[in-house]
Short mmCIF file of C-alpha atoms in Angstrom, two decimals:
data_model
loop_
_atom_site.label_atom_id
_atom_site.label_comp_id
_atom_site.label_asym_id
_atom_site.label_seq_id
_atom_site.Cartn_x
_atom_site.Cartn_y
_atom_site.Cartn_z
CA MET A 1 -80.28 46.86 10.44
CA ASN A 2 -79.61 44.88 13.65
CA GLY A 3 -78.78 48.07 15.53
CA LYS A 4 -75.64 48.81 13.51
CA LYS A 5 -74.93 52.42 12.64
CA ILE A 6 -73.88 53.09 9.09
CA ILE A 7 -71.28 55.83 8.59
CA LYS A 8 -71.11 57.36 5.12
CA ARG A 9 -67.57 58.36 3.99
CA GLU A 10 -66.92 60.95 1.35
CA LYS A 11 -64.93 59.82 -1.68
CA ARG A 12 -61.40 61.37 -1.84
CA ASP A 13 -60.45 63.21 -5.03
CA PHE A 14 -56.88 62.29 -6.19
CA SER A 15 -56.99 64.31 -9.44
CA PRO A 16 -54.46 67.18 -9.89
CA PRO A 17 -55.55 70.51 -8.42
CA LYS A 18 -57.02 73.01 -10.83
CA TYR A 19 -55.57 76.57 -10.96
CA ASN A 20 -56.83 79.63 -12.74
CA LYS A 21 -54.73 81.64 -15.22
CA LYS A 22 -53.54 84.22 -12.68
CA GLN A 23 -52.32 81.51 -10.25
CA LYS A 24 -50.40 79.79 -13.02
CA ILE A 25 -48.50 83.03 -13.87
CA TYR A 26 -47.50 83.52 -10.22
CA MET A 27 -46.25 79.96 -9.93
CA LEU A 28 -44.19 80.17 -13.13
CA SER A 29 -42.57 83.40 -11.95
CA ALA A 30 -41.64 81.82 -8.62
CA ALA A 31 -40.06 78.84 -10.36
CA VAL A 32 -37.95 81.08 -12.62
CA LEU A 33 -36.83 83.12 -9.62
CA GLY A 34 -35.87 79.93 -7.73
CA VAL A 35 -33.75 78.68 -10.64
CA PHE A 36 -32.02 82.08 -10.82
CA VAL A 37 -31.17 82.05 -7.09
CA VAL A 38 -29.81 78.49 -7.22
CA THR A 39 -27.65 79.43 -10.24
CA LEU A 40 -26.19 82.41 -8.35
CA LEU A 41 -25.39 80.20 -5.36
CA LEU A 42 -23.60 77.65 -7.55
CA LEU A 43 -21.60 80.36 -9.30
CA TRP A 44 -20.63 81.79 -5.92
CA ALA A 45 -19.53 78.41 -4.65
CA TYR A 46 -17.36 77.55 -7.64
CA TYR A 47 -16.12 80.96 -8.75
CA PRO A 48 -12.26 81.04 -8.45
CA ARG A 49 -11.25 83.07 -5.43
CA GLU A 50 -9.00 82.83 -2.38
CA ASN A 51 -10.22 80.15 -0.04
CA PRO A 52 -10.04 81.50 3.51
CA VAL A 53 -9.34 78.05 4.97
CA VAL A 54 -6.52 77.33 2.53
CA ALA A 55 -5.10 80.80 3.03
CA GLU A 56 -5.04 80.23 6.76
CA GLU A 57 -3.18 76.93 6.28
CA GLU A 58 -0.67 78.59 3.97
CA GLU A 59 0.09 81.20 6.61
CA VAL A 60 0.86 78.55 9.25
CA VAL A 61 4.61 78.42 9.87
CA VAL A 62 5.74 74.80 10.20
CA VAL A 63 8.32 74.60 12.96
CA GLU A 64 10.43 71.44 12.84
CA GLU A 65 11.29 69.93 16.18
CA VAL A 66 14.95 70.52 16.82
CA VAL A 67 16.49 67.65 18.74
CA LYS A 68 19.00 69.21 21.05
CA GLU A 69 22.31 67.44 20.86
CA VAL A 70 23.47 66.48 24.31
CA ILE A 71 27.16 67.20 24.51
CA PRO A 72 29.13 64.86 26.80
CA VAL A 73 30.14 66.53 30.03
CA GLU A 74 32.82 65.62 32.52
CA GLY A 75 31.94 64.72 36.08
CA GLY A 76 28.86 63.42 37.81
CA GLN A 77 28.15 60.32 39.83
CA LEU A 78 26.67 57.08 38.51
CA LYS A 79 24.75 54.97 41.01
CA ILE A 80 24.54 51.21 40.51
CA GLY A 81 23.25 48.33 42.61
CA ILE A 82 25.26 45.29 43.71
CA SER A 83 24.44 42.29 45.88
CA ARG A 84 25.81 41.59 49.31
CA PHE A 85 29.19 39.92 49.18
CA GLY A 86 31.53 38.05 51.47
CA SER A 87 34.82 38.77 49.74
CA VAL A 88 36.44 41.46 47.66
CA ASP A 89 38.43 38.79 45.88
CA PRO A 90 36.95 38.58 42.34
CA TYR A 91 37.88 34.90 42.18
CA LYS A 92 35.83 34.02 45.24
CA ASN A 93 32.71 35.66 43.88
CA ASN A 94 29.79 33.99 42.09
CA ASP A 95 27.40 36.92 41.82
CA LYS A 96 26.97 38.53 38.39
CA SER A 97 26.41 42.04 39.73
CA MET A 98 29.67 41.85 41.71
CA ASP A 99 31.54 40.46 38.72
CA ASP A 100 30.40 43.44 36.63
CA PHE A 101 31.48 45.73 39.47
CA PHE A 102 34.94 44.16 39.77
CA ARG A 103 35.53 44.71 36.06
CA LEU A 104 35.34 48.45 36.68
CA ILE A 105 38.33 48.07 39.00
CA TYR A 106 40.36 45.35 37.24
CA ASP A 107 41.32 45.03 33.59
CA SER A 108 41.95 41.76 31.75
CA LEU A 109 44.57 40.83 29.18
CA PHE A 110 41.81 40.92 26.57
CA GLU A 111 38.12 41.79 26.55
CA TYR A 112 35.18 41.38 24.18
CA ASP A 113 33.48 44.20 22.35
CA GLY A 114 29.73 44.31 21.72
CA ASN A 115 30.08 41.76 18.89
CA TYR A 116 32.24 39.41 20.98
CA ASN A 117 35.36 40.16 19.00
CA LEU A 118 38.59 40.06 21.01
CA VAL A 119 40.05 43.46 21.94
CA PRO A 120 43.42 44.00 23.70
CA GLU A 121 43.20 45.56 27.15
CA LEU A 122 46.29 45.03 29.35
CA ALA A 123 47.84 43.16 26.41
CA THR A 124 49.08 44.66 23.16
CA GLY A 125 49.20 41.43 21.17
CA TYR A 126 49.91 37.70 21.17
CA THR A 127 51.58 34.92 19.22
CA VAL A 128 50.68 31.24 18.96
CA GLY A 129 53.42 28.67 19.53
CA GLU A 130 54.19 25.61 17.42
CA GLU A 131 51.05 23.58 16.62
CA GLY A 132 49.00 25.63 19.06
CA LYS A 133 50.77 24.29 22.14
CA SER A 134 51.32 27.70 23.74
CA ILE A 135 50.25 31.33 23.59
CA THR A 136 52.59 34.22 24.39
CA VAL A 137 51.04 37.56 25.35
CA THR A 138 52.85 40.91 25.30
CA LEU A 139 51.81 43.38 28.00
CA ASN A 140 51.14 47.08 27.60
CA ASN A 141 54.16 48.73 29.24
CA VAL A 142 52.25 51.87 30.26
CA ALA A 143 49.55 50.05 32.24
CA ARG A 144 49.75 50.86 35.96
CA TRP A 145 48.26 49.66 39.19
CA HIS A 146 46.32 52.19 41.21
CA ASP A 147 49.32 52.62 43.51
CA GLY A 148 51.38 53.79 40.50
CA SER A 149 53.45 50.64 40.01
CA ARG A 150 53.65 48.99 36.60
CA VAL A 151 51.51 45.97 35.71
CA MET A 152 54.05 43.19 35.21
CA PRO A 153 53.96 39.73 33.61
CA SER A 154 54.60 38.32 37.08
CA ASP A 155 51.23 39.76 38.14
CA VAL A 156 49.58 37.72 35.37
CA VAL A 157 51.37 34.59 36.62
CA HIS A 158 50.19 35.38 40.17
CA THR A 159 46.61 35.72 38.88
CA PHE A 160 46.76 32.40 37.02
CA ASN A 161 48.07 30.59 40.11
CA HIS A 162 45.38 32.21 42.25
CA ILE A 163 42.59 31.03 39.90
CA VAL A 164 43.99 27.48 39.83
CA ALA A 165 43.98 27.49 43.64
CA ASN A 166 40.24 28.32 43.61
CA PRO A 167 38.49 25.62 41.55
CA GLU A 168 35.07 26.92 42.64
CA SER A 169 35.78 30.22 40.91
CA PRO A 170 33.60 31.08 37.89
CA TYR A 171 36.86 31.79 36.07
CA PHE A 172 38.35 28.38 36.71
CA ASN A 173 37.12 26.91 33.41
CA LEU A 174 38.88 29.69 31.51
CA VAL A 175 42.28 28.35 32.63
CA ALA A 176 41.42 24.64 32.69
CA ASN A 177 43.52 23.96 29.57
CA ILE A 178 46.53 25.95 30.80
CA SER A 179 49.22 23.87 32.46
CA LYS A 180 51.68 26.65 33.30
CA ALA A 181 52.23 30.42 33.06
CA THR A 182 55.75 31.85 32.79
CA ALA A 183 56.85 35.50 32.87
CA SER A 184 59.75 36.73 30.73
CA GLY A 185 60.60 40.36 30.03
CA SER A 186 57.39 42.07 28.91
CA THR A 187 55.62 38.82 28.03
CA VAL A 188 53.86 35.93 29.70
CA THR A 189 53.61 32.49 28.08
CA PHE A 190 50.76 30.08 28.71
CA GLU A 191 51.63 26.44 28.05
CA LEU A 192 48.57 24.40 27.09
CA LYS A 193 47.54 20.88 28.04
CA ASN A 194 45.89 20.41 24.66
CA PRO A 195 46.76 22.42 21.53
CA ASN A 196 44.35 25.30 21.04
CA ALA A 197 45.23 28.45 19.16
CA LEU A 198 41.81 29.84 20.11
CA GLU A 199 42.72 29.68 23.80
CA VAL A 200 43.44 33.40 23.59
CA TYR A 201 39.66 33.96 23.61
CA ASN A 202 39.66 32.61 27.18
CA LEU A 203 42.16 35.18 28.47
CA ILE A 204 39.44 37.55 29.67
CA PHE A 205 39.84 37.05 33.43
CA PRO A 206 40.72 40.15 35.55
CA ILE A 207 44.37 40.53 36.51
CA ILE A 208 44.97 41.07 40.24
CA SER A 209 48.01 42.26 42.16
CA PRO A 210 49.90 40.22 44.79
CA LYS A 211 49.81 43.43 46.86
CA SER A 212 46.02 43.55 46.91
CA GLN A 213 44.56 42.55 50.28
CA GLY A 214 41.41 41.28 48.62
CA ALA A 215 42.17 37.66 49.42
CA LYS A 216 42.16 38.57 53.14
CA THR A 217 38.59 39.91 52.88
CA ILE A 218 39.17 43.19 54.71
CA LEU A 219 35.73 44.80 55.04
CA SER A 220 35.99 47.73 57.42
CA ASP A 221 35.10 51.34 56.71
CA ASN A 222 37.51 52.96 54.25
CA ALA A 223 39.76 49.89 54.23
CA PHE A 224 38.53 48.00 51.22
CA GLY A 225 41.86 46.28 50.63
CA VAL A 226 41.94 46.46 46.83
CA ILE A 227 44.62 47.65 44.39
CA GLY A 228 43.20 47.58 40.89
CA ASN A 229 44.44 48.55 37.44
CA GLY A 230 41.19 49.59 35.76
CA MET A 231 39.34 52.74 34.80
CA PHE A 232 38.05 53.29 38.36
CA LYS A 233 39.68 52.84 41.75
CA VAL A 234 38.27 52.31 45.23
CA GLU A 235 37.82 55.58 47.09
CA GLY A 236 35.80 54.49 50.10
CA TYR A 237 33.69 51.79 51.69
CA ASN A 238 30.69 52.24 53.95
CA LYS A 239 30.34 48.78 55.45
CA GLY A 240 27.24 46.94 54.30
CA LYS A 241 25.86 50.02 52.53
CA SER A 242 27.97 51.26 49.63
CA ILE A 243 31.32 51.34 47.87
CA LEU A 244 32.60 54.52 46.23
CA LEU A 245 34.80 54.40 43.11
CA ARG A 246 36.68 57.39 41.71
CA LYS A 247 37.92 57.89 38.16
CA ASN A 248 41.51 56.75 37.68
CA SER A 249 43.13 59.89 36.24
CA GLU A 250 46.30 57.91 35.44
CA TYR A 251 44.50 55.24 33.44
CA TYR A 252 46.44 54.09 30.38
CA GLY A 253 43.39 53.76 28.12
CA ALA A 254 40.35 55.84 27.20
CA LYS A 255 39.20 57.83 30.22
CA PRO A 256 35.56 58.06 31.31
CA TYR A 257 33.45 61.20 31.53
CA ILE A 258 31.94 60.00 34.81
CA ASN A 259 33.86 61.07 37.88
CA GLU A 260 32.42 58.70 40.49
CA ILE A 261 30.51 55.46 40.74
CA LYS A 262 28.59 54.70 43.90
CA ALA A 263 27.70 51.01 44.27
CA MET A 264 24.71 50.60 46.58
CA ILE A 265 24.69 47.23 48.40
CA TYR A 266 21.33 45.42 48.43
CA ALA A 267 20.29 42.03 49.76
CA ASP A 268 19.32 40.49 46.41
CA SER A 269 18.47 41.11 42.76
CA THR A 270 14.77 41.78 43.48
CA ILE A 271 15.63 44.68 45.76
CA ARG A 272 18.15 45.95 43.20
CA LYS A 273 15.39 46.04 40.58
CA ASN A 274 12.98 47.81 42.91
CA MET A 275 15.58 50.42 43.84
CA PHE A 276 16.25 51.09 40.18
CA SER A 277 12.53 51.55 39.49
CA ALA A 278 12.47 54.04 42.38
CA LYS A 279 15.38 55.92 40.71
CA GLU A 280 17.73 55.14 43.60
CA THR A 281 20.18 53.73 41.04
CA ASP A 282 20.83 54.75 37.45
CA LEU A 283 21.07 51.61 35.32
CA ILE A 284 20.37 47.90 35.47
CA GLU A 285 20.60 44.79 33.34
CA SER A 286 17.28 43.42 32.10
CA GLU A 287 15.67 40.69 30.05
CA TYR A 288 13.06 41.39 27.38
CA TYR A 289 10.03 40.43 29.48
CA GLU A 290 10.97 42.92 32.20
CA LEU A 291 11.07 45.94 29.89
CA ASN A 292 7.38 46.77 30.23
CA LYS A 293 7.81 47.32 33.96
CA HIS A 294 9.49 50.67 33.36
CA ASP A 295 8.07 54.06 32.42
CA TYR A 296 9.98 55.14 29.35
CA ASP A 297 9.31 58.80 29.97
CA VAL A 298 11.76 58.27 32.81
CA PHE A 299 13.97 55.46 31.43
CA HIS A 300 15.54 54.41 28.13
CA ASN A 301 17.37 51.25 27.06
CA ASN A 302 19.63 49.57 24.56
CA SER A 303 19.97 45.91 23.66
CA TYR A 304 23.00 43.67 23.43
CA GLN A 305 23.55 40.11 22.29
CA SER A 306 23.49 37.50 25.03
CA ARG A 307 25.15 34.06 24.94
CA THR A 308 21.77 32.29 24.93
CA PHE A 309 21.66 30.45 21.62
CA ASP A 310 18.23 29.13 20.61
CA PHE A 311 18.05 26.33 18.07
CA ILE A 312 15.76 23.71 16.54
CA ALA A 313 17.09 20.20 17.21
CA PHE A 314 16.22 17.04 15.30
CA ASN A 315 16.16 13.70 17.10
CA GLY A 316 18.83 11.76 15.23
CA SER A 317 18.25 8.56 17.20
CA LYS A 318 15.19 7.57 15.17
CA ALA A 319 13.52 7.99 11.78
CA PRO A 320 13.13 10.22 9.92
CA PHE A 321 15.89 12.39 11.42
CA ASP A 322 18.49 9.66 11.69
CA GLN A 323 19.18 10.61 8.06
CA SER A 324 21.10 13.88 7.57
CA TYR A 325 19.33 14.23 4.21
CA ASN A 326 15.96 14.43 5.98
CA ARG A 327 17.25 16.95 8.50
CA ARG A 328 18.42 19.20 5.70
CA GLU A 329 15.15 18.83 3.82
CA ILE A 330 13.08 19.84 6.85
CA ALA A 331 15.45 22.75 7.49
CA LYS A 332 14.60 24.08 4.03
CA ILE A 333 10.97 24.74 4.87
CA ILE A 334 11.40 26.13 8.38
CA ASP A 335 11.37 29.89 7.94
CA ILE A 336 13.76 31.31 10.53
CA ASP A 337 13.16 34.90 9.38
CA LEU A 338 9.43 34.48 10.05
CA GLY A 339 10.24 32.96 13.43
CA LEU A 340 12.45 35.91 14.36
CA SER A 341 9.76 38.45 13.44
CA ASP A 342 6.74 36.53 14.74
CA ALA A 343 7.82 34.30 17.64
CA TYR A 344 10.88 36.25 18.76
CA ARG A 345 9.62 39.76 17.95
CA GLN A 346 13.07 40.56 16.57
CA GLU A 347 14.49 39.86 20.03
CA ALA A 348 17.14 37.51 18.64
CA LYS A 349 19.97 37.84 16.13
CA VAL A 350 20.14 35.04 13.60
CA SER A 351 23.06 32.62 13.61
CA GLN A 352 23.45 29.06 12.40
CA ILE A 353 26.35 28.29 14.72
CA PRO A 354 26.84 29.05 18.44
CA ILE A 355 29.21 31.95 17.83
CA ALA A 356 27.94 35.54 18.02
CA ASN A 357 26.65 36.61 14.63
CA GLY A 358 28.76 39.79 14.68
CA SER A 359 31.97 37.97 15.56
CA GLU A 360 34.82 37.65 13.11
CA LEU A 361 34.78 33.94 13.98
CA ASN A 362 31.25 33.44 12.67
CA LEU A 363 32.10 32.59 9.05
CA LEU A 364 28.81 30.93 8.09
CA GLN A 365 26.39 33.80 8.47
CA ASN A 366 25.05 33.94 4.90
CA THR A 367 24.86 30.29 3.91
CA LEU A 368 21.29 29.47 5.00
CA TYR A 369 18.79 28.24 2.45
CA ASP A 370 17.07 30.68 0.08
CA LYS A 371 13.44 30.12 1.08
CA GLU A 372 12.17 31.71 -2.13
CA SER A 373 13.66 28.91 -4.19
CA ILE A 374 12.15 26.08 -2.11
CA LYS A 375 9.01 24.66 -3.72
CA LYS A 376 8.72 21.27 -2.08
CA ILE A 377 10.73 18.71 -0.15
CA SER A 378 11.02 14.94 -0.17
CA LEU A 379 11.92 12.66 2.72
CA ILE A 380 13.36 9.16 2.59
CA GLY A 381 12.77 6.14 4.80
CA THR A 382 10.07 5.66 7.40
CA ILE A 383 7.98 8.72 8.16
CA PRO A 384 5.87 8.72 11.37
CA GLU A 385 2.18 9.54 11.05
CA ARG A 386 2.59 12.39 13.55
CA LEU A 387 5.75 14.13 14.70
CA LYS A 388 6.19 15.33 18.27
CA ILE A 389 7.55 18.88 18.72
CA VAL A 390 8.64 19.70 22.27
CA THR A 391 9.82 22.87 23.97
CA ASP A 392 9.90 24.75 27.28
CA LYS A 393 6.31 25.68 28.11
CA ALA A 394 7.52 28.55 30.31
CA ASP A 395 9.14 30.26 27.34
CA PRO A 396 6.58 32.09 25.11
CA MET A 397 9.06 32.71 22.29
CA LYS A 398 10.14 29.10 21.92
CA THR A 399 6.55 27.91 22.29
CA ARG A 400 5.38 30.21 19.51
CA MET A 401 8.30 29.03 17.35
CA ALA A 402 7.21 25.44 17.89
CA TYR A 403 3.73 26.22 16.55
CA LEU A 404 5.21 28.00 13.53
CA ILE A 405 7.25 24.86 12.81
CA LYS A 406 4.06 22.79 13.09
CA ASP A 407 2.35 25.03 10.50
CA GLN A 408 5.31 25.05 8.13
CA ILE A 409 5.95 21.31 8.04
CA ALA A 410 2.20 20.78 7.54
CA LEU A 411 2.66 22.33 4.10
CA ALA A 412 4.90 19.37 3.32
CA GLY A 413 2.19 16.96 4.43
CA LEU A 414 3.66 16.25 7.87
CA ASP A 415 1.24 16.19 10.81
CA SER A 416 2.59 17.07 14.23
CA ASP A 417 1.71 17.92 17.82
CA VAL A 418 3.31 20.64 19.94
CA VAL A 419 3.97 19.64 23.55
CA GLY A 420 5.08 22.23 26.10
CA LEU A 421 7.04 20.71 28.98
CA ALA A 422 8.37 21.88 32.32
CA ALA A 423 12.16 21.94 32.73
CA GLU A 424 12.48 18.48 34.31
CA GLU A 425 10.00 16.97 31.84
CA LEU A 426 11.98 18.46 29.00
CA ARG A 427 15.20 16.99 30.33
CA GLN A 428 13.53 13.58 30.53
CA ALA A 429 12.19 13.87 26.98
CA ILE A 430 15.71 14.55 25.71
CA GLU A 431 17.16 11.76 27.83
CA ASN A 432 14.58 9.25 26.59
CA GLY A 433 14.53 10.51 23.02
CA SER A 434 10.74 10.90 23.22
CA PHE A 435 10.48 13.71 20.69
CA ASP A 436 11.13 14.33 17.00
CA ILE A 437 11.82 18.07 16.89
CA GLY A 438 12.65 20.36 19.79
CA VAL A 439 13.13 24.09 20.30
CA PHE A 440 15.91 24.46 22.87
CA SER A 441 18.50 26.87 24.29
CA TYR A 442 22.27 26.51 24.69
CA GLU A 443 24.71 28.73 26.57
CA ALA A 444 27.41 29.32 23.98
CA PRO A 445 30.92 28.40 25.23
CA VAL A 446 33.65 30.97 25.70
CA ASP A 447 36.30 28.91 23.90
CA LYS A 448 34.57 28.98 20.47
CA ASP A 449 34.60 25.19 20.08
CA ILE A 450 31.63 24.60 17.77
CA ALA A 451 31.90 20.83 18.35
CA LYS A 452 31.25 21.32 22.06
CA ILE A 453 27.50 21.50 21.55
CA PHE A 454 27.57 17.75 20.81
CA ALA A 455 29.38 16.96 24.03
CA SER A 456 26.91 19.13 25.97
CA ASN A 457 24.24 16.46 25.56
CA PRO A 458 25.09 13.22 23.72
CA LYS A 459 21.47 12.08 24.04
CA LEU A 460 20.32 15.13 22.14
CA PHE A 461 23.03 14.79 19.51
CA PRO A 462 23.76 11.06 18.90
CA TYR A 463 25.72 11.81 15.75
CA ASN A 464 29.09 10.82 14.39
CA PHE A 465 31.00 14.09 14.24
CA GLU A 466 34.57 12.77 13.91
CA LYS A 467 35.16 14.81 10.75
CA LEU A 468 34.11 17.98 12.56
CA GLN A 469 36.43 17.16 15.46
CA THR A 470 39.31 16.58 13.04
CA LEU A 471 38.67 19.95 11.40
CA MET A 472 38.54 21.67 14.79
CA GLU A 473 41.86 20.10 15.74
CA SER A 474 43.37 21.63 12.61
CA VAL A 475 42.00 25.00 13.72
CA TYR A 476 43.57 24.60 17.15
CA LYS A 477 46.98 23.64 15.81
CA GLN A 478 47.19 26.44 13.23
CA GLY A 479 49.11 29.51 14.37
CA ASN A 480 48.70 31.40 11.10
CA LYS A 481 45.46 33.41 11.37
CA THR A 482 44.63 33.22 7.66
CA PHE A 483 45.00 29.43 7.46
CA GLN A 484 43.28 29.07 10.80
CA MET A 485 40.18 30.89 9.51
CA GLN A 486 40.18 28.79 6.33
CA ASN A 487 40.09 25.62 8.43
CA TYR A 488 37.48 27.11 10.72
CA LEU A 489 35.21 27.83 7.76
CA LEU A 490 35.54 24.21 6.65
CA ALA A 491 34.55 23.10 10.16
CA GLN A 492 31.52 25.37 10.16
CA GLU A 493 30.48 24.14 6.71
CA GLU A 494 30.76 20.55 7.97
CA LEU A 495 28.51 21.40 10.89
CA HIS A 496 26.00 22.95 8.49
CA GLN A 497 26.12 19.89 6.24
CA LEU A 498 25.62 17.52 9.17
CA MET A 499 22.61 19.67 10.25
CA PRO A 500 22.17 18.30 13.80
CA TYR A 501 20.10 21.41 14.46
CA LEU A 502 18.89 24.56 12.73
CA GLY A 503 20.12 27.71 14.43
CA ILE A 504 17.63 30.38 15.37
CA GLY A 505 20.06 32.83 16.91
CA PHE A 506 21.20 34.68 20.01
CA ARG A 507 18.68 36.38 22.23
CA ASN A 508 18.91 40.02 23.26
CA ASN A 509 19.52 41.29 26.76
CA TYR A 510 19.09 44.92 27.76
CA VAL A 511 20.59 47.73 29.77
CA ILE A 512 17.97 50.15 31.12
CA TYR A 513 19.09 53.66 32.05
CA ASN A 514 17.70 56.47 34.12
CA ASN A 515 17.29 59.40 31.69
CA LYS A 516 20.05 61.35 33.40
CA VAL A 517 22.47 58.80 31.90
CA GLN A 518 23.25 59.59 28.27
CA GLY A 519 25.37 57.73 25.72
CA LYS A 520 25.43 54.00 25.17
CA LEU A 521 27.35 51.10 26.68
CA GLN A 522 28.79 48.34 24.48
CA SER A 523 27.73 45.58 26.84
CA ASN A 524 28.21 41.84 26.40
CA SER A 525 27.43 38.86 28.62
CA PHE A 526 30.84 39.04 30.28
CA GLU A 527 30.99 42.76 30.94
CA LEU A 528 27.90 44.88 31.50
CA PHE A 529 29.89 48.12 31.79
CA ASN A 530 31.96 47.62 28.65
CA GLY A 531 32.22 51.00 26.92
CA ILE A 532 31.53 52.95 30.12
CA GLU A 533 33.80 55.68 28.75
CA ASN A 534 30.99 56.47 26.28
CA ILE A 535 28.29 57.36 28.82
CA PHE A 536 27.92 60.53 30.88
CA ILE A 537 25.64 62.20 33.41
CA VAL A 538 23.43 65.20 32.60
CA SER A 539 21.58 67.37 35.10
CA ASN A 540 17.81 66.90 35.31
#
């Protein structure tokens, strides 16, 4: 067998085991018993009875969280940050933080509310002269300076002359169309170089007293040299460190809850922001992209509408957007609502024209296209193979909007490229007309001239807008408010028909508060502390 060992394996038996009669009886009895036990367990599990877990849940008392209403309290000190300054004359200042500060001390003839509607302050009303050539303002006869003397029309004339004498002032443009101011009785009349019944919207500059020593720049301890007429008055000055304001108990308007405001003087805006984060000051202005820097267990915020108007421009110097028909067709398929939710994260308020969407002067708010009814578009003339969409590459919101436009016009069969450019490159692209569509920003003018956007950049808007200018002239020359608004609506409809751009809307800015500050300001781009009478200080 060649040396191999053979191992014999036994064959396995796979047949069923064989049991005797007695074993079979035992097995049957066990099976019956098992079925009986299982049946009892099932009956126990499903028999109706009180479920201990459910009963425990039913006995739990649900306590609703009661949000304690914080009742406004009088008193307290608000700390704010301001930049270093060289003058206490508000008309020789170019710093935004100081301008906001001065508006706590000085009132204007008129101010804007949170929707940029005009609200009387030192004035009680106004009338427009023949064909919009003048505006006469009536003063509030109970308004007083901080020394107790009455605010007079002659003080308004003094203020106007002082602004004119300082052409570098940020307020100079507000009086550029005023040729003369004349006091008479309880009124002051502004004669205009060019008719403009809307000039009243420019009368938001602070009124100063001839007795104020601000123009002399007195900056020694406790000799601030200012006589104001606003809600707060200067109480003390610690040179180079802080200014203390005290509530004006004789104020003619709504009085604040806050008793004092301490303005801490810092070298620049970066230090102001750092001091706020360290809780050395109590509130600060902020843009959207700075919000995430703050711990909102410690801080809270509210938004307000800025003057930054974002829009989608069409290059009217070449095909296909040299045709207003094509501009309107493209506008139909660009979904602004999607852009606001996606690109802008609801950080803008929609408007087709550069007037705040909450303003009584924005008469075109609900005339945009119904996107649900748009199925397709058709363009006329020469259509480029690829369109060029440009925007500011440093701005994530506008960049995202540009890509949304790319996707949306692709549905109409239009290919395009998105090009993000630096500021100077963007300016050159506009100057050279080397784009087809652009996502841009515009600082809305104070004077509500909706035709001014054309003059802001003729290269961007090479359109014939004579009809719009004619309609705006009729608005300026109309003293009757009802007829004026009728003409203004016609002007806004003409702008919409011309479609030089498609409005996205106004961006939000923010006020961030330390949690010890309760209530809400009604801020706008001209006055951060507007509505300061609505906020108050609570103890920690």
